[in-house]
Amino acid sequence: NGRYDGIAATGRDFGFQIYGGFIEREGYSIINYNLGVFNGNGINAKDTNSSKDVIARLSIKPFKGFAVTGSYMYAETNYAMNKYMKSPRWAVGALYNSRHWVARSEYAEAMFDNNRTRAFYVLGGYHFEKPWSVVGRYEFIHDEANTLNQERITIAGIYKPYKFLRLQLDGSYVMN
């Protein structure tokens, strides 16, 4: 989060990743993995330190359309000129997709120095016969230092008449 390290990134970073899956069933892998090493400086930024972010993710799909996931990230965050703090993060989640329904949820925790941050979201949606969908989402982020405390409810309507055209109207109610 940019409030801690000044990097306003969207989860993109320079690095490399290996990924794959095994135990094939009906066109999908039951177990999938990702393991990556990234420079930790954010989107399109040169590596300016020897610290690297290491990220591991495991996804298990016991049946088509449903998955449970877990991930862990080890990072050292630059919070001042060449001063780093350990900032490990972990998350667990689940998702379900069918022809008409979508449901997703994730819980995550991160430590920035001695400040524990917790985040959670749950999302549910329904795809009508094309081209309409509706989605609702609740999310929160809280930290012990009260720097990031926020809750939000979002409702959206989506119109997608063509493959590469999407019109979306959403409204959010933010609670601080």
PDB file of C-alpha atoms in Angstrom:
ATOM      1  CA  ASN A   1       0.000   0.000   0.000  1.00  0.00           C
ATOM      2  CA  GLY A   2       1.335   3.401  -0.963  1.00  0.00           C
ATOM      3  CA  ARG A   3       0.615   4.790   2.508  1.00  0.00           C
ATOM      4  CA  TYR A   4       3.411   2.602   3.876  1.00  0.00           C
ATOM      5  CA  ASP A   5       6.011   2.436   1.153  1.00  0.00           C
ATOM      6  CA  GLY A   6       5.144   5.154  -1.368  1.00  0.00           C
ATOM      7  CA  ILE A   7       4.570   2.567  -4.113  1.00  0.00           C
ATOM      8  CA  ALA A   8       1.054   2.905  -5.490  1.00  0.00           C
ATOM      9  CA  ALA A   9       1.125  -0.389  -7.390  1.00  0.00           C
ATOM     10  CA  THR A  10      -1.728  -2.501  -8.691  1.00  0.00           C
ATOM     11  CA  GLY A  11      -0.037  -5.814  -7.992  1.00  0.00           C
ATOM     12  CA  ARG A  12       2.171  -5.691 -11.072  1.00  0.00           C
ATOM     13  CA  ASP A  13       5.935  -5.907 -10.728  1.00  0.00           C
ATOM     14  CA  PHE A  14       9.089  -6.997 -12.584  1.00  0.00           C
ATOM     15  CA  GLY A  15      10.214 -10.543 -11.877  1.00  0.00           C
ATOM     16  CA  PHE A  16       9.665 -14.113 -12.943  1.00  0.00           C
ATOM     17  CA  GLN A  17       7.160 -16.796 -12.092  1.00  0.00           C
ATOM     18  CA  ILE A  18       6.793 -20.514 -12.588  1.00  0.00           C
ATOM     19  CA  TYR A  19       3.339 -22.004 -12.553  1.00  0.00           C
ATOM     20  CA  GLY A  20       1.526 -25.141 -13.502  1.00  0.00           C
ATOM     21  CA  GLY A  21      -0.976 -27.730 -12.519  1.00  0.00           C
ATOM     22  CA  PHE A  22      -1.395 -31.441 -12.185  1.00  0.00           C
ATOM     23  CA  ILE A  23      -4.019 -34.134 -11.715  1.00  0.00           C
ATOM     24  CA  GLU A  24      -6.061 -33.371 -14.819  1.00  0.00           C
ATOM     25  CA  ARG A  25      -9.828 -33.794 -14.805  1.00  0.00           C
ATOM     26  CA  GLU A  26     -12.295 -32.843 -17.560  1.00  0.00           C
ATOM     27  CA  GLY A  27     -10.062 -30.113 -19.046  1.00  0.00           C
ATOM     28  CA  TYR A  28      -8.743 -28.493 -15.852  1.00  0.00           C
ATOM     29  CA  SER A  29      -6.075 -29.208 -13.233  1.00  0.00           C
ATOM     30  CA  ILE A  30      -7.232 -30.053  -9.721  1.00  0.00           C
ATOM     31  CA  ILE A  31      -4.055 -28.647  -8.120  1.00  0.00           C
ATOM     32  CA  ASN A  32      -2.425 -25.459  -9.448  1.00  0.00           C
ATOM     33  CA  TYR A  33       0.644 -23.628  -8.176  1.00  0.00           C
ATOM     34  CA  ASN A  34       2.481 -20.347  -8.725  1.00  0.00           C
ATOM     35  CA  LEU A  35       5.916 -19.412  -7.377  1.00  0.00           C
ATOM     36  CA  GLY A  36       7.499 -16.074  -8.206  1.00  0.00           C
ATOM     37  CA  VAL A  37      10.331 -13.718  -7.341  1.00  0.00           C
ATOM     38  CA  PHE A  38       9.823  -9.998  -8.019  1.00  0.00           C
ATOM     39  CA  ASN A  39      11.844  -6.825  -7.490  1.00  0.00           C
ATOM     40  CA  GLY A  40       9.269  -5.296  -5.120  1.00  0.00           C
ATOM     41  CA  ASN A  41       9.426  -1.750  -6.502  1.00  0.00           C
ATOM     42  CA  GLY A  42       6.038  -1.653  -8.221  1.00  0.00           C
ATOM     43  CA  ILE A  43       4.845  -1.328 -11.782  1.00  0.00           C
ATOM     44  CA  ASN A  44       7.496  -0.372 -14.395  1.00  0.00           C
ATOM     45  CA  ALA A  45      10.090   0.547 -11.750  1.00  0.00           C
ATOM     46  CA  LYS A  46      13.770  -0.430 -11.811  1.00  0.00           C
ATOM     47  CA  ASP A  47      15.184  -2.595  -9.060  1.00  0.00           C
ATOM     48  CA  THR A  48      16.920  -0.284  -6.580  1.00  0.00           C
ATOM     49  CA  ASN A  49      17.758  -2.719  -3.776  1.00  0.00           C
ATOM     50  CA  SER A  50      18.831  -6.269  -3.012  1.00  0.00           C
ATOM     51  CA  SER A  51      15.524  -7.173  -1.363  1.00  0.00           C
ATOM     52  CA  LYS A  52      13.137  -9.329  -3.402  1.00  0.00           C
ATOM     53  CA  ASP A  53       9.490 -10.299  -2.959  1.00  0.00           C
ATOM     54  CA  VAL A  54       8.851 -14.060  -2.948  1.00  0.00           C
ATOM     55  CA  ILE A  55       5.278 -15.157  -3.577  1.00  0.00           C
ATOM     56  CA  ALA A  56       3.725 -18.650  -3.487  1.00  0.00           C
ATOM     57  CA  ARG A  57       0.130 -19.566  -4.307  1.00  0.00           C
ATOM     58  CA  LEU A  58      -1.741 -22.877  -4.247  1.00  0.00           C
ATOM     59  CA  SER A  59      -5.202 -23.430  -5.726  1.00  0.00           C
ATOM     60  CA  ILE A  60      -7.242 -26.609  -5.322  1.00  0.00           C
ATOM     61  CA  LYS A  61     -10.248 -27.233  -7.569  1.00  0.00           C
ATOM     62  CA  PRO A  62     -12.127 -30.247  -6.204  1.00  0.00           C
ATOM     63  CA  PHE A  63     -14.824 -29.849  -8.877  1.00  0.00           C
ATOM     64  CA  LYS A  64     -15.359 -27.705 -11.948  1.00  0.00           C
ATOM     65  CA  GLY A  65     -16.223 -24.099 -11.145  1.00  0.00           C
ATOM     66  CA  PHE A  66     -15.072 -24.181  -7.493  1.00  0.00           C
ATOM     67  CA  ALA A  67     -11.626 -23.479  -6.022  1.00  0.00           C
ATOM     68  CA  VAL A  68     -10.030 -22.794  -2.658  1.00  0.00           C
ATOM     69  CA  THR A  69      -6.782 -20.844  -2.617  1.00  0.00           C
ATOM     70  CA  GLY A  70      -3.968 -19.955  -0.283  1.00  0.00           C
ATOM     71  CA  SER A  71      -1.011 -17.651  -0.797  1.00  0.00           C
ATOM     72  CA  TYR A  72       2.000 -16.321   1.049  1.00  0.00           C
ATOM     73  CA  MET A  73       4.275 -13.399   0.258  1.00  0.00           C
ATOM     74  CA  TYR A  74       7.568 -12.546   1.896  1.00  0.00           C
ATOM     75  CA  ALA A  75       8.601  -8.948   1.282  1.00  0.00           C
ATOM     76  CA  GLU A  76      10.810  -6.268   2.744  1.00  0.00           C
ATOM     77  CA  THR A  77       9.178  -2.872   2.281  1.00  0.00           C
ATOM     78  CA  ASN A  78      11.223   0.283   1.790  1.00  0.00           C
ATOM     79  CA  TYR A  79       9.606   2.753   4.188  1.00  0.00           C
ATOM     80  CA  ALA A  80      12.366   5.390   4.268  1.00  0.00           C
ATOM     81  CA  MET A  81      15.540   6.054   2.308  1.00  0.00           C
ATOM     82  CA  ASN A  82      17.187   2.586   2.281  1.00  0.00           C
ATOM     83  CA  LYS A  83      15.392   1.479   5.479  1.00  0.00           C
ATOM     84  CA  TYR A  84      13.409  -1.732   5.181  1.00  0.00           C
ATOM     85  CA  MET A  85      10.822  -3.489   7.294  1.00  0.00           C
ATOM     86  CA  LYS A  86       9.713  -7.076   6.928  1.00  0.00           C
ATOM     87  CA  SER A  87       6.172  -7.187   5.581  1.00  0.00           C
ATOM     88  CA  PRO A  88       4.965 -10.791   5.183  1.00  0.00           C
ATOM     89  CA  ARG A  89       1.425 -11.348   3.896  1.00  0.00           C
ATOM     90  CA  TRP A  90      -0.873 -14.344   3.579  1.00  0.00           C
ATOM     91  CA  ALA A  91      -4.366 -14.927   2.213  1.00  0.00           C
ATOM     92  CA  VAL A  92      -7.013 -17.646   1.895  1.00  0.00           C
ATOM     93  CA  GLY A  93      -9.971 -17.557  -0.429  1.00  0.00           C
ATOM     94  CA  ALA A  94     -12.651 -19.417  -2.320  1.00  0.00           C
ATOM     95  CA  LEU A  95     -14.471 -18.895  -5.583  1.00  0.00           C
ATOM     96  CA  TYR A  96     -17.363 -20.418  -7.440  1.00  0.00           C
ATOM     97  CA  ASN A  97     -18.312 -19.782 -11.085  1.00  0.00           C
ATOM     98  CA  SER A  98     -21.197 -21.340 -12.946  1.00  0.00           C
ATOM     99  CA  ARG A  99     -23.184 -20.383 -16.023  1.00  0.00           C
ATOM    100  CA  HIS A 100     -25.261 -17.860 -14.076  1.00  0.00           C
ATOM    101  CA  TRP A 101     -23.695 -17.443 -10.617  1.00  0.00           C
ATOM    102  CA  VAL A 102     -20.382 -16.108  -9.356  1.00  0.00           C
ATOM    103  CA  ALA A 103     -19.240 -15.966  -5.727  1.00  0.00           C
ATOM    104  CA  ARG A 104     -15.809 -15.030  -4.404  1.00  0.00           C
ATOM    105  CA  SER A 105     -14.321 -14.308  -1.023  1.00  0.00           C
ATOM    106  CA  GLU A 106     -10.861 -13.722   0.401  1.00  0.00           C
ATOM    107  CA  TYR A 107      -9.327 -12.952   3.778  1.00  0.00           C
ATOM    108  CA  ALA A 108      -5.777 -11.581   4.016  1.00  0.00           C
ATOM    109  CA  GLU A 109      -3.376 -10.407   6.697  1.00  0.00           C
ATOM    110  CA  ALA A 110      -0.152  -8.431   6.385  1.00  0.00           C
ATOM    111  CA  MET A 111       2.408  -7.166   8.867  1.00  0.00           C
ATOM    112  CA  PHE A 112       4.088  -3.825   8.296  1.00  0.00           C
ATOM    113  CA  ASP A 113       6.647  -3.545  11.083  1.00  0.00           C
ATOM    114  CA  ASN A 114       4.414  -4.142  14.144  1.00  0.00           C
ATOM    115  CA  ASN A 115       1.187  -3.023  12.474  1.00  0.00           C
ATOM    116  CA  ARG A 116      -1.103  -5.930  11.557  1.00  0.00           C
ATOM    117  CA  THR A 117      -3.465  -5.242   8.646  1.00  0.00           C
ATOM    118  CA  ARG A 118      -6.532  -7.385   7.970  1.00  0.00           C
ATOM    119  CA  ALA A 119      -8.622  -7.309   4.811  1.00  0.00           C
ATOM    120  CA  PHE A 120     -11.679  -9.233   3.624  1.00  0.00           C
ATOM    121  CA  TYR A 121     -14.114  -9.178   0.732  1.00  0.00           C
ATOM    122  CA  VAL A 122     -17.109 -11.201  -0.364  1.00  0.00           C
ATOM    123  CA  LEU A 123     -18.658 -10.819  -3.812  1.00  0.00           C
ATOM    124  CA  GLY A 124     -21.778 -12.315  -5.344  1.00  0.00           C
ATOM    125  CA  GLY A 125     -23.171 -11.898  -8.808  1.00  0.00           C
ATOM    126  CA  TYR A 126     -25.687 -13.213 -11.274  1.00  0.00           C
ATOM    127  CA  HIS A 127     -25.337 -13.385 -15.069  1.00  0.00           C
ATOM    128  CA  PHE A 128     -28.732 -13.128 -16.728  1.00  0.00           C
ATOM    129  CA  GLU A 129     -29.095 -14.356 -20.256  1.00  0.00           C
ATOM    130  CA  LYS A 130     -26.697 -12.185 -22.216  1.00  0.00           C
ATOM    131  CA  PRO A 131     -25.893  -9.309 -22.040  1.00  0.00           C
ATOM    132  CA  TRP A 132     -26.828  -8.365 -18.412  1.00  0.00           C
ATOM    133  CA  SER A 133     -25.163  -9.046 -15.045  1.00  0.00           C
ATOM    134  CA  VAL A 134     -25.485  -7.710 -11.502  1.00  0.00           C
ATOM    135  CA  VAL A 135     -22.832  -7.824  -8.776  1.00  0.00           C
ATOM    136  CA  GLY A 136     -22.650  -6.917  -5.103  1.00  0.00           C
ATOM    137  CA  ARG A 137     -19.528  -6.688  -2.957  1.00  0.00           C
ATOM    138  CA  TYR A 138     -18.671  -6.002   0.677  1.00  0.00           C
ATOM    139  CA  GLU A 139     -15.067  -5.329   1.714  1.00  0.00           C
ATOM    140  CA  PHE A 140     -13.058  -4.012   4.607  1.00  0.00           C
ATOM    141  CA  ILE A 141      -9.481  -3.210   5.464  1.00  0.00           C
ATOM    142  CA  HIS A 142      -8.401  -2.503   9.040  1.00  0.00           C
ATOM    143  CA  ASP A 143      -5.020  -2.065  10.639  1.00  0.00           C
ATOM    144  CA  GLU A 144      -3.980  -1.736  14.262  1.00  0.00           C
ATOM    145  CA  ALA A 145      -2.518   1.756  13.709  1.00  0.00           C
ATOM    146  CA  ASN A 146      -5.857   2.980  12.254  1.00  0.00           C
ATOM    147  CA  THR A 147      -4.169   4.156   9.051  1.00  0.00           C
ATOM    148  CA  LEU A 148      -6.208   2.135   6.552  1.00  0.00           C
ATOM    149  CA  ASN A 149      -9.563   1.551   8.250  1.00  0.00           C
ATOM    150  CA  GLN A 150     -12.331   1.451   5.676  1.00  0.00           C
ATOM    151  CA  GLU A 151     -15.441  -0.555   4.810  1.00  0.00           C
ATOM    152  CA  ARG A 152     -17.260  -0.420   1.488  1.00  0.00           C
ATOM    153  CA  ILE A 153     -20.396  -1.840  -0.089  1.00  0.00           C
ATOM    154  CA  THR A 154     -20.598  -1.805  -3.882  1.00  0.00           C
ATOM    155  CA  ILE A 155     -23.472  -2.709  -6.202  1.00  0.00           C
ATOM    156  CA  ALA A 156     -23.019  -2.838  -9.973  1.00  0.00           C
ATOM    157  CA  GLY A 157     -25.022  -3.429 -13.128  1.00  0.00           C
ATOM    158  CA  ILE A 158     -23.136  -4.593 -16.212  1.00  0.00           C
ATOM    159  CA  TYR A 159     -24.219  -4.518 -19.847  1.00  0.00           C
ATOM    160  CA  LYS A 160     -21.984  -6.432 -22.276  1.00  0.00           C
ATOM    161  CA  PRO A 161     -23.581  -6.484 -25.745  1.00  0.00           C
ATOM    162  CA  TYR A 162     -20.364  -7.551 -27.552  1.00  0.00           C
ATOM    163  CA  LYS A 163     -17.271  -9.501 -26.587  1.00  0.00           C
ATOM    164  CA  PHE A 164     -15.029  -6.422 -26.258  1.00  0.00           C
ATOM    165  CA  LEU A 165     -17.603  -3.833 -25.165  1.00  0.00           C
ATOM    166  CA  ARG A 166     -18.647  -3.528 -21.544  1.00  0.00           C
ATOM    167  CA  LEU A 167     -20.700  -0.760 -19.949  1.00  0.00           C
ATOM    168  CA  GLN A 168     -20.818  -0.769 -16.179  1.00  0.00           C
ATOM    169  CA  LEU A 169     -22.599   1.366 -13.624  1.00  0.00           C
ATOM    170  CA  ASP A 170     -21.662   0.917 -10.014  1.00  0.00           C
ATOM    171  CA  GLY A 171     -22.198   2.717  -6.781  1.00  0.00           C
ATOM    172  CA  SER A 172     -20.307   2.403  -3.535  1.00  0.00           C
ATOM    173  CA  TYR A 173     -21.116   3.318   0.006  1.00  0.00           C
ATOM    174  CA  VAL A 174     -17.900   3.912   1.985  1.00  0.00           C
ATOM    175  CA  MET A 175     -17.832   3.709   5.763  1.00  0.00           C
ATOM    176  CA  ASN A 176     -14.777   5.034   7.600  1.00  0.00           C
TER     177      ASN A 176
END
